[in-house]
Structures are given as C-alpha cells and as structure tokens.
GROMACS .gro file of C-alpha atoms in nm:
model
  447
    1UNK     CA    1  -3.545   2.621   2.161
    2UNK     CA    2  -3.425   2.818   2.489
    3UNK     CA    3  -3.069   2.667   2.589
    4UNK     CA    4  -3.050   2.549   2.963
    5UNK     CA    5  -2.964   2.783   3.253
    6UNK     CA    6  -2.805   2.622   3.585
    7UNK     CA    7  -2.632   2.710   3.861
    8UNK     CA    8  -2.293   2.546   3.921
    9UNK     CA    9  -2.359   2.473   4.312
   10UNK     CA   10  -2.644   2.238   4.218
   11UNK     CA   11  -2.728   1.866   4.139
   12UNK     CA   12  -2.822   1.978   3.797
   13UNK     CA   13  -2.533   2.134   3.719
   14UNK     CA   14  -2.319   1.815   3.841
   15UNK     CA   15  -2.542   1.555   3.638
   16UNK     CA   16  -2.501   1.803   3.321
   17UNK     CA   17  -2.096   1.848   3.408
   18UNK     CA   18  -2.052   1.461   3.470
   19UNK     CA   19  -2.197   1.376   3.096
   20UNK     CA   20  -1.968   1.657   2.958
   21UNK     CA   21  -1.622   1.436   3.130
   22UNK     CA   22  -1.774   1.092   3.062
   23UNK     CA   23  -1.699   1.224   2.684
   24UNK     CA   24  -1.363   1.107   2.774
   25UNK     CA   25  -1.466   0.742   2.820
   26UNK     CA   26  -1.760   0.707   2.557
   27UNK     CA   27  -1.853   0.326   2.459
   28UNK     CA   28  -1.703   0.291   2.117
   29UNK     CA   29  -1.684  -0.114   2.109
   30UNK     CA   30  -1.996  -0.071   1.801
   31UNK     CA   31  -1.752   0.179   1.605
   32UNK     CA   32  -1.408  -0.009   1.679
   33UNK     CA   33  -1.582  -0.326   1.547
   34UNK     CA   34  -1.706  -0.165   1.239
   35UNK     CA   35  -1.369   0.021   1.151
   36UNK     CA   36  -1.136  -0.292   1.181
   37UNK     CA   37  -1.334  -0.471   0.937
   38UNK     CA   38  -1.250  -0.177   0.693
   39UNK     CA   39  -0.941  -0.189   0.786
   40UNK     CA   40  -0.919  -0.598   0.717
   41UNK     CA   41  -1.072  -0.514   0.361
   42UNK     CA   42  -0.822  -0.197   0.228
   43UNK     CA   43  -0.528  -0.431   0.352
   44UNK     CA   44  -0.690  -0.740   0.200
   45UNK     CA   45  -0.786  -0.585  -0.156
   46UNK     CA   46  -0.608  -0.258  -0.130
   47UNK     CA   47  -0.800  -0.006  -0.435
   48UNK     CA   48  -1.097  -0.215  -0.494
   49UNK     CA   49  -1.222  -0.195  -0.130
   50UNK     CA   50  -1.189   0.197  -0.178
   51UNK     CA   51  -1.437   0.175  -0.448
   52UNK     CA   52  -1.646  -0.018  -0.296
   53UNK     CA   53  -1.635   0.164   0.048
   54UNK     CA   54  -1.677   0.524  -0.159
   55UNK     CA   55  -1.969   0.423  -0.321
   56UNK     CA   56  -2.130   0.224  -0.022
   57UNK     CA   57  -2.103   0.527   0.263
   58UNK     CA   58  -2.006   0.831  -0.035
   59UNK     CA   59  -2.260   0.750  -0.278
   60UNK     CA   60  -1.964   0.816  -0.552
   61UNK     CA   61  -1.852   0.589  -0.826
   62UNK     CA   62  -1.475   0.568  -0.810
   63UNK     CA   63  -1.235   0.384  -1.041
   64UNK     CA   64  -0.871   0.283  -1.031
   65UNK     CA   65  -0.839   0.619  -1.219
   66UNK     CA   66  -0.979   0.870  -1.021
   67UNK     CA   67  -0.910   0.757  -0.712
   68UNK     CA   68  -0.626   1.031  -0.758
   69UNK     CA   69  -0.720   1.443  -0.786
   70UNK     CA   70  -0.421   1.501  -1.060
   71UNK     CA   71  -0.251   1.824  -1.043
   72UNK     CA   72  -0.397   1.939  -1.331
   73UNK     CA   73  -0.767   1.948  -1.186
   74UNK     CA   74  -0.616   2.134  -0.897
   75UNK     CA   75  -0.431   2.427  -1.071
   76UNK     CA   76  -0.792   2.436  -1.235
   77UNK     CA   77  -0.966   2.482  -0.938
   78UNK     CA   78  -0.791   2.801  -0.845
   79UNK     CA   79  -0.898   2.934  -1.175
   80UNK     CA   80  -1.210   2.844  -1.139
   81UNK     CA   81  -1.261   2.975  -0.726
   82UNK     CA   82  -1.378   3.295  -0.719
   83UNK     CA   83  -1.100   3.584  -0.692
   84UNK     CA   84  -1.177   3.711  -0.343
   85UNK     CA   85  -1.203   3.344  -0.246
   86UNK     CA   86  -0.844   3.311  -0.359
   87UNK     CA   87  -0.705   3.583  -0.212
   88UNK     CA   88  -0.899   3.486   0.126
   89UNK     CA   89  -0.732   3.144   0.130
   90UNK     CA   90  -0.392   3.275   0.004
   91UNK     CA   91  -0.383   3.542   0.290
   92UNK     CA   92  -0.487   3.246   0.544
   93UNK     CA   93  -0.174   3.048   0.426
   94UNK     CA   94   0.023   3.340   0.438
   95UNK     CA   95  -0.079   3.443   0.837
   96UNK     CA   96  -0.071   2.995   0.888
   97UNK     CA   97   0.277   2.992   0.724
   98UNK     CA   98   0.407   3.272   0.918
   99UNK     CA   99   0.284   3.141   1.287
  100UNK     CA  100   0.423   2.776   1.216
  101UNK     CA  101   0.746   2.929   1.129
  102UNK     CA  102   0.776   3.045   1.468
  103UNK     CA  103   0.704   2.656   1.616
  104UNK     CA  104   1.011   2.509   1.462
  105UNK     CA  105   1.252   2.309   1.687
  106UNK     CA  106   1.638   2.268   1.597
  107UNK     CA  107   1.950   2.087   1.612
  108UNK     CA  108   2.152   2.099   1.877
  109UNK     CA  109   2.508   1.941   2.010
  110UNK     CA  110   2.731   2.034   2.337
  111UNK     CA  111   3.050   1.897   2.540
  112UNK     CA  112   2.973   1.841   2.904
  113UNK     CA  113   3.202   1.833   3.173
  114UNK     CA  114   3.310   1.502   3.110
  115UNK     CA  115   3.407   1.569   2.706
  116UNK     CA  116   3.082   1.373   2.583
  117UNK     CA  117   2.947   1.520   2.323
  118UNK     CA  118   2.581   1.505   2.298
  119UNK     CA  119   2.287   1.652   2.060
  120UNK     CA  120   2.003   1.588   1.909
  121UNK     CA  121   1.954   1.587   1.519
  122UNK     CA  122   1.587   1.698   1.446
  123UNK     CA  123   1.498   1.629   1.084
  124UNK     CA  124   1.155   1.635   0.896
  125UNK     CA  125   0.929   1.282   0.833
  126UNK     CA  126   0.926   1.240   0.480
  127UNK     CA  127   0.612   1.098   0.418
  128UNK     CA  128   0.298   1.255   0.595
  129UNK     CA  129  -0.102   1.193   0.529
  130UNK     CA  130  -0.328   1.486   0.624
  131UNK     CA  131  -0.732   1.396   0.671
  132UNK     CA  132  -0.934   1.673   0.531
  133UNK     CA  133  -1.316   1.603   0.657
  134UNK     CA  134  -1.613   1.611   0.420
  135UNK     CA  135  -1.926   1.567   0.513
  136UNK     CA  136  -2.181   1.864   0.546
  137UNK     CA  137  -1.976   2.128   0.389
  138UNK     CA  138  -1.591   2.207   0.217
  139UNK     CA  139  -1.303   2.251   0.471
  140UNK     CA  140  -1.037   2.441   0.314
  141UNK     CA  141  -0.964   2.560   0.634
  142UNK     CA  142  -0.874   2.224   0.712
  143UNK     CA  143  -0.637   2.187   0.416
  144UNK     CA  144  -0.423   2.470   0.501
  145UNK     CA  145  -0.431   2.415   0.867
  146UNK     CA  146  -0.284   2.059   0.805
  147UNK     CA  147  -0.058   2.109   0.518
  148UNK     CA  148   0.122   2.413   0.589
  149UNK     CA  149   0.283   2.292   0.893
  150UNK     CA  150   0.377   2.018   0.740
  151UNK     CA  151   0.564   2.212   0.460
  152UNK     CA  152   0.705   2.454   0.679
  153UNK     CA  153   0.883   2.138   0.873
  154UNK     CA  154   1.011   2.052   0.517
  155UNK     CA  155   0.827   1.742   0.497
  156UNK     CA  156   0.887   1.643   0.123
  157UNK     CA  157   0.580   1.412   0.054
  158UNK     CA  158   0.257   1.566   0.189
  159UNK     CA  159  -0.056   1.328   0.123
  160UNK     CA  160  -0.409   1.425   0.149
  161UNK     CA  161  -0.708   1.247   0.153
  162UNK     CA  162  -1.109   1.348   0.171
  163UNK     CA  163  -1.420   1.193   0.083
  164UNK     CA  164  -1.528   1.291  -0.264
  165UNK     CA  165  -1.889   1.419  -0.283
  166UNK     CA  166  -2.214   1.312  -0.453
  167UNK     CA  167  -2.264   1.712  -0.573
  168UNK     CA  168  -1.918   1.727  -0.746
  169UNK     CA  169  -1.583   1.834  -0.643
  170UNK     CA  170  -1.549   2.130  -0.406
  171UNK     CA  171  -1.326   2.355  -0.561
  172UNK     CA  172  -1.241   2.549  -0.255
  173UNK     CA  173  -1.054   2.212  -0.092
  174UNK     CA  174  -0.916   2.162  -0.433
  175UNK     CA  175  -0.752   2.501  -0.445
  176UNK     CA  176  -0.663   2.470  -0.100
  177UNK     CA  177  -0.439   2.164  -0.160
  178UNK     CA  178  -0.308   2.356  -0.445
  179UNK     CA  179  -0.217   2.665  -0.229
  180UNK     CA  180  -0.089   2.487   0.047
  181UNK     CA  181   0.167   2.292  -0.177
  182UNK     CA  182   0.003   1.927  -0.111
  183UNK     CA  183   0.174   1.657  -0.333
  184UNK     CA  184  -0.084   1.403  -0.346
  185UNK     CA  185  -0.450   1.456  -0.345
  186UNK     CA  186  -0.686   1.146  -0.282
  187UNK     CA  187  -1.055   1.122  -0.318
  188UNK     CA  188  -1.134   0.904  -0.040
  189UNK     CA  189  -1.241   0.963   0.286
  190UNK     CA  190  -1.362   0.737   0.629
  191UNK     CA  191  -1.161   0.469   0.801
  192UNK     CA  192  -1.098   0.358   0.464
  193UNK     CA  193  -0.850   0.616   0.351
  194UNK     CA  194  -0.667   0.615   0.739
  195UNK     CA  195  -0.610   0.263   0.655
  196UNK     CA  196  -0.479   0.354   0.292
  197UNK     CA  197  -0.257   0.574   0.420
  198UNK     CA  198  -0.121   0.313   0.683
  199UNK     CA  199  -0.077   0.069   0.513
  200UNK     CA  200  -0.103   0.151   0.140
  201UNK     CA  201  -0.260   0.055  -0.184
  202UNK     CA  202  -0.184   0.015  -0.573
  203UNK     CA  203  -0.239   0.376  -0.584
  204UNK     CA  204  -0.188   0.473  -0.224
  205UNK     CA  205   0.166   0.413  -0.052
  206UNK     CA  206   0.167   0.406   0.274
  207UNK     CA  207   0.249   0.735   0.531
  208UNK     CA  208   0.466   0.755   0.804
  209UNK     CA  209   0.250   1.002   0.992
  210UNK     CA  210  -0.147   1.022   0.982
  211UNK     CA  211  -0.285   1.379   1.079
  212UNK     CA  212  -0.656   1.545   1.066
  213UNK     CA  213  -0.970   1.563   1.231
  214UNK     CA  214  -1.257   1.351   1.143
  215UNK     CA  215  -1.610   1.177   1.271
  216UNK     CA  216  -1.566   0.887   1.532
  217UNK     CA  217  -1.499   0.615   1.263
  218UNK     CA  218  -1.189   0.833   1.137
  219UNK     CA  219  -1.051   0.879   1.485
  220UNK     CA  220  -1.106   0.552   1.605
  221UNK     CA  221  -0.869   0.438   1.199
  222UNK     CA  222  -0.630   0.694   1.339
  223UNK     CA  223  -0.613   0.484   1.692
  224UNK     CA  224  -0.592   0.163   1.520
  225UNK     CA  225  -0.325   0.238   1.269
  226UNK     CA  226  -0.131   0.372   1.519
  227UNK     CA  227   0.241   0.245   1.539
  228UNK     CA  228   0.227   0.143   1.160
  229UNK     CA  229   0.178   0.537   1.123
  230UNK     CA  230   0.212   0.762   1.396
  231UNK     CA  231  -0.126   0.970   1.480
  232UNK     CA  232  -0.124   1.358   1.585
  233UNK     CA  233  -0.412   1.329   1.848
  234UNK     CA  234  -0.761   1.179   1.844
  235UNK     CA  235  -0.980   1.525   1.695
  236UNK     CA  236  -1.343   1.459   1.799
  237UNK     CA  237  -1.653   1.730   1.776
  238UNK     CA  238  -1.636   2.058   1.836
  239UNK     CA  239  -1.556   2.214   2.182
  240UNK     CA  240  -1.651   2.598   2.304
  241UNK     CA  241  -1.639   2.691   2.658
  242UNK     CA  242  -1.689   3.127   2.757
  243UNK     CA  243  -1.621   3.214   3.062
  244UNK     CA  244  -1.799   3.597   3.134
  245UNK     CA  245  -1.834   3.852   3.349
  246UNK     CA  246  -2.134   4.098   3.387
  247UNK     CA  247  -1.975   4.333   3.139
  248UNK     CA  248  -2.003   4.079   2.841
  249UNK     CA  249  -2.187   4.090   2.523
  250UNK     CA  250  -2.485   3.842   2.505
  251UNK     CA  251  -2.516   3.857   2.148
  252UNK     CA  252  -2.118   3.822   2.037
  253UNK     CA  253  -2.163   3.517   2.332
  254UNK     CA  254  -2.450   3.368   2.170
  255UNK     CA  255  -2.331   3.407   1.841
  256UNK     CA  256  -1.988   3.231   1.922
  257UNK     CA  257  -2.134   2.897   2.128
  258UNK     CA  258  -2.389   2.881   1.791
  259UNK     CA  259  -2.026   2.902   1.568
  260UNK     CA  260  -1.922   2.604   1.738
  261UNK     CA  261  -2.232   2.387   1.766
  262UNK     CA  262  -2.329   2.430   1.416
  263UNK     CA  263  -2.080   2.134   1.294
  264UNK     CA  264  -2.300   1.894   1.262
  265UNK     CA  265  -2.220   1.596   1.439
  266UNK     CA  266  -2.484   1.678   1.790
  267UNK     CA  267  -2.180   1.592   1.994
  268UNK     CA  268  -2.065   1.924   1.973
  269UNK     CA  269  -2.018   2.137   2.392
  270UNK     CA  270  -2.113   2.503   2.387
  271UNK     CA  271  -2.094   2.635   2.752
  272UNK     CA  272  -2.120   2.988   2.907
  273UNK     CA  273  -1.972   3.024   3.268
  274UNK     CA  274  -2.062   3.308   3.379
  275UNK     CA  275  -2.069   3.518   3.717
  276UNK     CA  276  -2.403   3.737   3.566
  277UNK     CA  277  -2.719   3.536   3.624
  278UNK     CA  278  -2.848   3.839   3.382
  279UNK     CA  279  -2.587   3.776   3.132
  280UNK     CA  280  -2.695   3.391   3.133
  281UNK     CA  281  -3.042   3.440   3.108
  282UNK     CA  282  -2.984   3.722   2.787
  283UNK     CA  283  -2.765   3.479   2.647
  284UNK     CA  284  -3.016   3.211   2.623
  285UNK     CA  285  -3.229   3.429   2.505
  286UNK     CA  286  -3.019   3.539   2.228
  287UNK     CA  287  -2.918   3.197   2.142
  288UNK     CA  288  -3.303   3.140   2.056
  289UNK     CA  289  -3.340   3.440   1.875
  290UNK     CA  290  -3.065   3.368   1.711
  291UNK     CA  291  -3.157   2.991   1.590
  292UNK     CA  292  -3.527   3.137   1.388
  293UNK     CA  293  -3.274   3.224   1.092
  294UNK     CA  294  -2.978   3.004   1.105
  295UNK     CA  295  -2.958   2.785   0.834
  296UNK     CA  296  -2.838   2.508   1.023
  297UNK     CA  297  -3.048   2.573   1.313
  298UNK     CA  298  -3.138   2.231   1.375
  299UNK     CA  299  -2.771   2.099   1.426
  300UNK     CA  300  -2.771   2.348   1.640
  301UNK     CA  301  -3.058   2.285   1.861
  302UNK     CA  302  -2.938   1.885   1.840
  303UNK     CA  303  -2.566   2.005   2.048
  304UNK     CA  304  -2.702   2.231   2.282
  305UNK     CA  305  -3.012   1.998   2.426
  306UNK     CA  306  -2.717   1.768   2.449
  307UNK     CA  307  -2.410   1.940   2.574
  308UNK     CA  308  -2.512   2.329   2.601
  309UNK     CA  309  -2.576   2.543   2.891
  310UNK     CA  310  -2.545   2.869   3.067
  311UNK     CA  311  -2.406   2.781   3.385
  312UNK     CA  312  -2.368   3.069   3.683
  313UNK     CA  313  -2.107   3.057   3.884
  314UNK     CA  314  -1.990   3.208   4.252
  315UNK     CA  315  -1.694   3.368   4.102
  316UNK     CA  316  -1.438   3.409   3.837
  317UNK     CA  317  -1.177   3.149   4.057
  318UNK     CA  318  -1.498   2.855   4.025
  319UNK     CA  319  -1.523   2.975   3.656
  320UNK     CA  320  -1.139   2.874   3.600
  321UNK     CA  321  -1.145   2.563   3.855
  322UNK     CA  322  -1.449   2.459   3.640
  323UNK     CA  323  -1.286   2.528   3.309
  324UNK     CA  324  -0.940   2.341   3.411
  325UNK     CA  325  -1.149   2.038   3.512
  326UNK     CA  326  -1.325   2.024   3.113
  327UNK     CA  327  -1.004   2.118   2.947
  328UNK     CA  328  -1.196   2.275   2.629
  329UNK     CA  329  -1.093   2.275   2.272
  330UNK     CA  330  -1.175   2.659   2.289
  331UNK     CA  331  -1.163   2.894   2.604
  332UNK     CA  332  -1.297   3.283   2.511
  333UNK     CA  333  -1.217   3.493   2.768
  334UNK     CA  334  -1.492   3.774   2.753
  335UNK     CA  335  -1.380   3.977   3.082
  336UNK     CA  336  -1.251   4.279   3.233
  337UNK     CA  337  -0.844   4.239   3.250
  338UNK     CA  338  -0.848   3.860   3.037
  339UNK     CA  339  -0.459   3.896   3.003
  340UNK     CA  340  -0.492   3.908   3.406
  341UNK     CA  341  -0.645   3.535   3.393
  342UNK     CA  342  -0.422   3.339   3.164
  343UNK     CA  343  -0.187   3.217   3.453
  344UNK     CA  344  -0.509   3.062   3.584
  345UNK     CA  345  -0.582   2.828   3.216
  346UNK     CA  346  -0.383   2.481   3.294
  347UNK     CA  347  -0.604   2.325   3.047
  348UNK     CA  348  -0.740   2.433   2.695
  349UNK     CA  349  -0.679   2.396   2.313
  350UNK     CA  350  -0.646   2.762   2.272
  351UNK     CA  351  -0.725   3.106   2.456
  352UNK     CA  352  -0.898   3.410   2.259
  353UNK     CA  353  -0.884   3.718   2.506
  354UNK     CA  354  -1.129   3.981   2.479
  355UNK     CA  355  -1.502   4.053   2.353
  356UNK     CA  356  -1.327   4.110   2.017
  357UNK     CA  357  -1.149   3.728   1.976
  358UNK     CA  358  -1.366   3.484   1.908
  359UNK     CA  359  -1.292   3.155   1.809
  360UNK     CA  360  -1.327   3.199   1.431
  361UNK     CA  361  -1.077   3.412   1.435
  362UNK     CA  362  -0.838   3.131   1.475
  363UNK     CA  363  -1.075   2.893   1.346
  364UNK     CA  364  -0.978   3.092   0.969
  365UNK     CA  365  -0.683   3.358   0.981
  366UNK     CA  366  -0.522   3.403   1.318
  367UNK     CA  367  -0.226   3.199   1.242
  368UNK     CA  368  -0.238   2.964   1.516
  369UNK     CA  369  -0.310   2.623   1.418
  370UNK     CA  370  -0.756   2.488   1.425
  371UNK     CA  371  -0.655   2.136   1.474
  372UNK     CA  372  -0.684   2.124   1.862
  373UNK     CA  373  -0.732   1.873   2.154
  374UNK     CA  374  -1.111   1.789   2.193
  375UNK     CA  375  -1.259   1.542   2.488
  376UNK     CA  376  -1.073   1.671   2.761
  377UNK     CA  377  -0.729   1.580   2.589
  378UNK     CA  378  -0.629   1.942   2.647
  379UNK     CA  379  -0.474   1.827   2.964
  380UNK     CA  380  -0.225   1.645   2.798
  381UNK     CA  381  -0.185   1.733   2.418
  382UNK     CA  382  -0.104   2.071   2.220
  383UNK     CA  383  -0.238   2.202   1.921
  384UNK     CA  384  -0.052   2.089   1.585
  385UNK     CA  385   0.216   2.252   1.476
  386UNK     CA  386   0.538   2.201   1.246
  387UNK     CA  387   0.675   2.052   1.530
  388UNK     CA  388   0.485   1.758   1.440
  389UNK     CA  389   0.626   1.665   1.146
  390UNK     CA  390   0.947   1.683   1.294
  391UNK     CA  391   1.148   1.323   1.477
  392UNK     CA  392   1.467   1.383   1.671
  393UNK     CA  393   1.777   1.152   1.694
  394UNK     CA  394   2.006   1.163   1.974
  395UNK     CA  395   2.375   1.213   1.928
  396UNK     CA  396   2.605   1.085   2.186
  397UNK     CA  397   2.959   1.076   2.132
  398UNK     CA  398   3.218   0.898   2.402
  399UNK     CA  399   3.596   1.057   2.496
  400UNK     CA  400   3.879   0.875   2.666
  401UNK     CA  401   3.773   1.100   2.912
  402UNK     CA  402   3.428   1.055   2.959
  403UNK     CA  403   3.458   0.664   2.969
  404UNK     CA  404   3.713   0.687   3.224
  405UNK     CA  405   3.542   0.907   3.440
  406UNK     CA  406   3.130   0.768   3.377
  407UNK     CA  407   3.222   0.392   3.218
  408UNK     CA  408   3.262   0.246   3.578
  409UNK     CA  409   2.921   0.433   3.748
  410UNK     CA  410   2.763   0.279   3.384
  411UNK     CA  411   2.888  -0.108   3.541
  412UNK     CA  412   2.735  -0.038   3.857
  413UNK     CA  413   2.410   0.039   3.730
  414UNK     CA  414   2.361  -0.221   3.458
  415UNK     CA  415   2.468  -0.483   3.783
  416UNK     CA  416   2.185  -0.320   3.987
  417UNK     CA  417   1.934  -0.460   3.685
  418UNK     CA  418   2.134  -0.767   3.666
  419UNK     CA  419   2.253  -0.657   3.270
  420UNK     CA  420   2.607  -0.848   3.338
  421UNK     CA  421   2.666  -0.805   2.971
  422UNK     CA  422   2.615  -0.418   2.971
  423UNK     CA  423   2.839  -0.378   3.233
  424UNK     CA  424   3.141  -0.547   3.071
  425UNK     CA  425   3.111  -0.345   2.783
  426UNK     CA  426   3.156  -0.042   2.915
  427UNK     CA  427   3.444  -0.194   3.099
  428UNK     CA  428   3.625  -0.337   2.815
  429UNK     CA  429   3.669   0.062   2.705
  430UNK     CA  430   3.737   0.155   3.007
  431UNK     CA  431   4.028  -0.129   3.032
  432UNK     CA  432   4.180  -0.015   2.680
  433UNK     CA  433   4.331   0.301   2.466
  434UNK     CA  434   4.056   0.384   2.253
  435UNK     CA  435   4.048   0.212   1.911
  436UNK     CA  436   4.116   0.444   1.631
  437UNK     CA  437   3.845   0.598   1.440
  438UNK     CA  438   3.609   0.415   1.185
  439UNK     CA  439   3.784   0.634   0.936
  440UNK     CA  440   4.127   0.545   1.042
  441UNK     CA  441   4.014   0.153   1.045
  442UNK     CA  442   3.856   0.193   0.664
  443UNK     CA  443   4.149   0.351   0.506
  444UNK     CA  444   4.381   0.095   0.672
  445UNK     CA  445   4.133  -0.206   0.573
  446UNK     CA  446   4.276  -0.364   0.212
  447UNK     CA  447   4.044  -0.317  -0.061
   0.00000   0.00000   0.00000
C-alpha cells in the first residue's frame, strides 16, 4: 500500500489531523467496563483469578507455584541468552544507568529571613511494580527502561510483572530482569496483574507505585488503581512524527515511521511534515517499497491507513505550530541547523536531531528513558525517570523569631477563610516563650 500524501492547508488534511487529537478523548466505556470486573475478581479471589485470567486471555496454565519466575530460572536465562545478546543488554543498562543518574533530585534545607528553617527530604518509594508488555514479541528493552530508574532512585523492592507466553519463556525479558537487578518477577500480565500489584494477592503484595506501558486494558488498570498505587502516566501506542526539509533522506524517513508503526496494535501515528512535496511523494514511495519484505508488513499497513501520512507544509514555522498542537511521543528532526529549532518544540516525548538520530536509538541504547507520553500527553507529562520513584517531604521548622514576625499575618489569613481555630493557634505561640524542646520535655518526663 502507498501511504497518504496531503497538504496541510486543506480539508483533508484537517479531517486526517482532527482524528489524530480526538486520540485524546477515545470512547473507552467497553474497556473500563471490562477491566473493573477483573479488577472485582483479583481483589475478590486474589491468585486463583490470575490463573484463571492467564489461561482465559494467555492461553497458559498457571498454578499457585509458578505464578512466581524464581531467581534461579533467571540467573539461568543469562546463561542460556546468547553472548552478544548479553553484552547488548548489559551495555544498554550500562548507557540507561548512567543517564538516570543524572535525573536524580536531592535534599535540601535553608533559614530564611525570618529564622524558619525549611527543606524538603526526598527519599525513594520502597515498593514499586514495573509492567513489562508481552504480546507480539519480548521487550527487554522494556525491562531495563523501567527497572533501572527505579534502582538508581534506590527503590529497595522492584516488582515486575508480564504475561507469560504460550511458546515458552522469553529468555531475553528473563535476563533482562536479572540484569537490571529486579527483585520479584511475576508471570502475569493484563489488567489482572495492575490489579495484583494494587492491591495484592497470596503471592503478590501490593505496590506503592505502578509503572509500564501496556495495551488499552493495562492503561485503563493503571487509571483505575490509581490512588491505591500511584501511576507514572497512561503509555498508549506508538507515536512518530518527522518533520523534513528538502535535504532529507526518504529512505532513513521511511524506514523510521515503519520502526514505529510496526508495534502491532493499528493505533500506532507515523507522520512526515515536510516542506518538500518531492520528499513526501519519495517517501511514500519508499514506505511501499519498503513494506514487500517486512515481516510485519501488515501491522504496518493496518497504522498507516489509519493514522499515517505525508503531510506538506508552507514552511518550517507551520511544521512546528503543527507539531506543538499533536505533542508526539517522538519528534525527529531531519533538517538543516535541527539544534537551531529546539526552542521552537513546546510539546514532545523526546527530540532526536539530525538524519543520523532516529528514534531507535533511544528506543534501545541512548540512555534516555523509552517510556514516553503518548496521546497528546506530551503537553503535560515527561518521560520516566528516577525521579519517579522518588516522594518528597517538606521540612518546616518555626523560631521565636519567625512566629513573632509571620504568626500574626498566619491569624489574618486563616480569619479571611473563616478557620477561627487556625488562627488561635498560631496566636497561642505567638502569646508565649516557646516550650522547650521534645527532647528537653522526654528527659524531664518520669519513666
């Protein structure tokens, strides 16, 4: 099949545009409906409804027993992975590790004018789940882009699930979790295992943060569970948007909307902006030439009739406005100068600059993290990170001073929301020398 070609000025272009945003506001009553019953059975019969639920949508015949991957079969796997395989995924966590490093957030306390003392204490969650997808193929990726951050924010329980497959285990995920120091390994996967890792099992206890992409029935767990567990960001299909000028390459184009469309799911956006109407039309036709001997051509074909096109533009500033307005999970920049543009991106789940960056690249081994904003959440959300696995406490610490000079502007506000209560106790301290210390009070306390 020949992808589309349109021009951005006209109806077509709007029509096609308008079903990429209403991605944002898709119908999901059929899905919500079908996950909270799920949900309703893990919490009602906790490991049994995982066996049941595995073998109904898995086609795999769980028991109590090997619900669990033991550490044993995953120190195994990494034998049993071929050695360049190893060293591929070893040399991912390394470059993962090293990025995520660089994303920490720390402590801090200060004095202010008044003598206050204030801070914030920023300490890792202790218990974190990370959702490793199954479906058409192994993820590794997946593991190490989940797991690592957590370890690097010194998380000290890191619990992955992933439905098991019908063909055996996939070593590669297996050796993954192993590499990326996971603690617990689950074979489950589905709104089944979010809710297992909200709310917990025999074998499962529950997490205090749920991260991962996953299909629409995952994501719409992730919402549910949400405030049991707290969620990184709803992860939906695949997202690639190019923006090119007439110097591009329409085969490294064609090849990297094809990367991203080949997922699976048909929900996936590939998009070319472009200011070349030549460079459209040659990347279309490289995109077809491209599908006669793809092995997953027809997932392929399935995205791009529904949310692929090379789209011509006026100019580079229309390209960005354009580009802003979807908010992509990926933005390649294959132009003259792309350093030039990045003040113009106000909206996109990462930037690769230059013919020779292609998504991939941070898909696998950049460093940066693959679990990104998709459906136009870009606008509002970051990619994960260790900071994610960190909570922060504030720290606020009252002098003599500071109540005397701040306790009576504290009165006058709690009496503006009619908080009579607040107001007199900040007064009382105000009113008083400062009681001693708690450790003063304890050691004079009998006993």
């Amino acid at each position: 099949m020949r992808p589309r070609v349109l021009k951005s000025q006209t109806p077509e272009f709007r029509k096609f545009l308008d079903a990429i945003l209403a991605r944002r506001g898709a119908d999901s009553a059929g899905i919500d409906r079908a996950v909270s019953k799920v949900i309703a059975d893990v919490r009602k019969r906790g490991d049994r409804a995982l066996i049941d639920l595995t073998a109904k949508f898995d086609g795999v015949k769980l028991t109590a027993a090997t619900i669990r991957v033991t550490p044993a079969q995953r120190r195994s796997a990494i034998k049993r992975i071929g050695a360049e395989d190893r060293r591929a995924l070893e040399l991912a966590a390394r470059r993962i590790a090293d990025f995520h490093r660089r994303t920490m957030e720390k402590s801090f306390s200060y004095r202010d004018k008044s003598g206050m003392r204030l801070g914030q204490l920023v300490q890792p969650m202790r218990r974190v789940g990370i959702y490793v997808p199954g479906g058409l193929g192994a993820y590794p990726s997946s593991v190490l882009m989940n797991a690592i951050p957590a370890k690097i924010a010194g998380v000290a329980e890191i619990v992955m699930v992933s439905p098991p497959s019908a063909e055996g285990e996939r070593l590669a995920v297996l050796a993954a979790a192993e590499i990326a120091g996971v603690d617990e390994f689950y074979r489950v996967g589905g709104a089944q295992a979010v809710a297992a890792l909200a709310y917990g099992t025999e074998t499962i206890e529950p997490v205090d943060k749920i991260v991962g992409p996953g299909n629409a029935f995952v994501q719409a767990a992730k919402r549910m569970v949400y405030g049991v567990a707290d969620i990184d960001k709803m992860a939906g299909p695949s997202e690639v948007l190019v923006i090119a000028d007439d110097r591009a390459h329409p085969e490294w184009i064609a090849a990297d909307l094809i990367a991203q469309a080949e997922h699976g799911s048909g929900d996936e956006t590939a998009m070319l902006l472009t200011t070349s109407a030549s460079i459209a039309e040659r990347v279309a036709e490289a995109v077809e030439v491209a599908l006669t001997s793809l092995p997953r051509a027809r997932q392929v074909e399935n995205a791009l009739v529904k949310r692929g096109a090379m789209v011509i533009v006026r100019d580079l500033n229309e390209a960005f406005d354009l580009a802003n307005e979807i908010a992509p999970e990926h933005l390649e920049l294959d132009v003259r100068s792309p350093s030039r543009w990045v003040p113009r991106v106000k909206a996109a789940g990462a930037v690769f600059l230059g013919p020779l960056t292609p998504a991939p690249l941070g898909d696998y081994l950049a460093g940066p993290n693959h679990v990104l904003p998709t459906g136009g959440a870009a606008r509002f959300a970051s990619p994960l990170g260790a900071y994610d696995f960190l909570k922060r406490t504030s720290i606020i610490e009252a002098s003599s001073g500071a109540i005397a000079a701040l306790g009576p502007v504290v009165a006058r506000l709690a009496r503006m929301e009619g908080f009579e209560g607040h107001a007199r106790a900040m007064e009382l301290r105000a009113r008083v020398t400062p009681a001693p210390s708690i450790k003063k009070k304890m050691r004079a306390s009998p006993g």
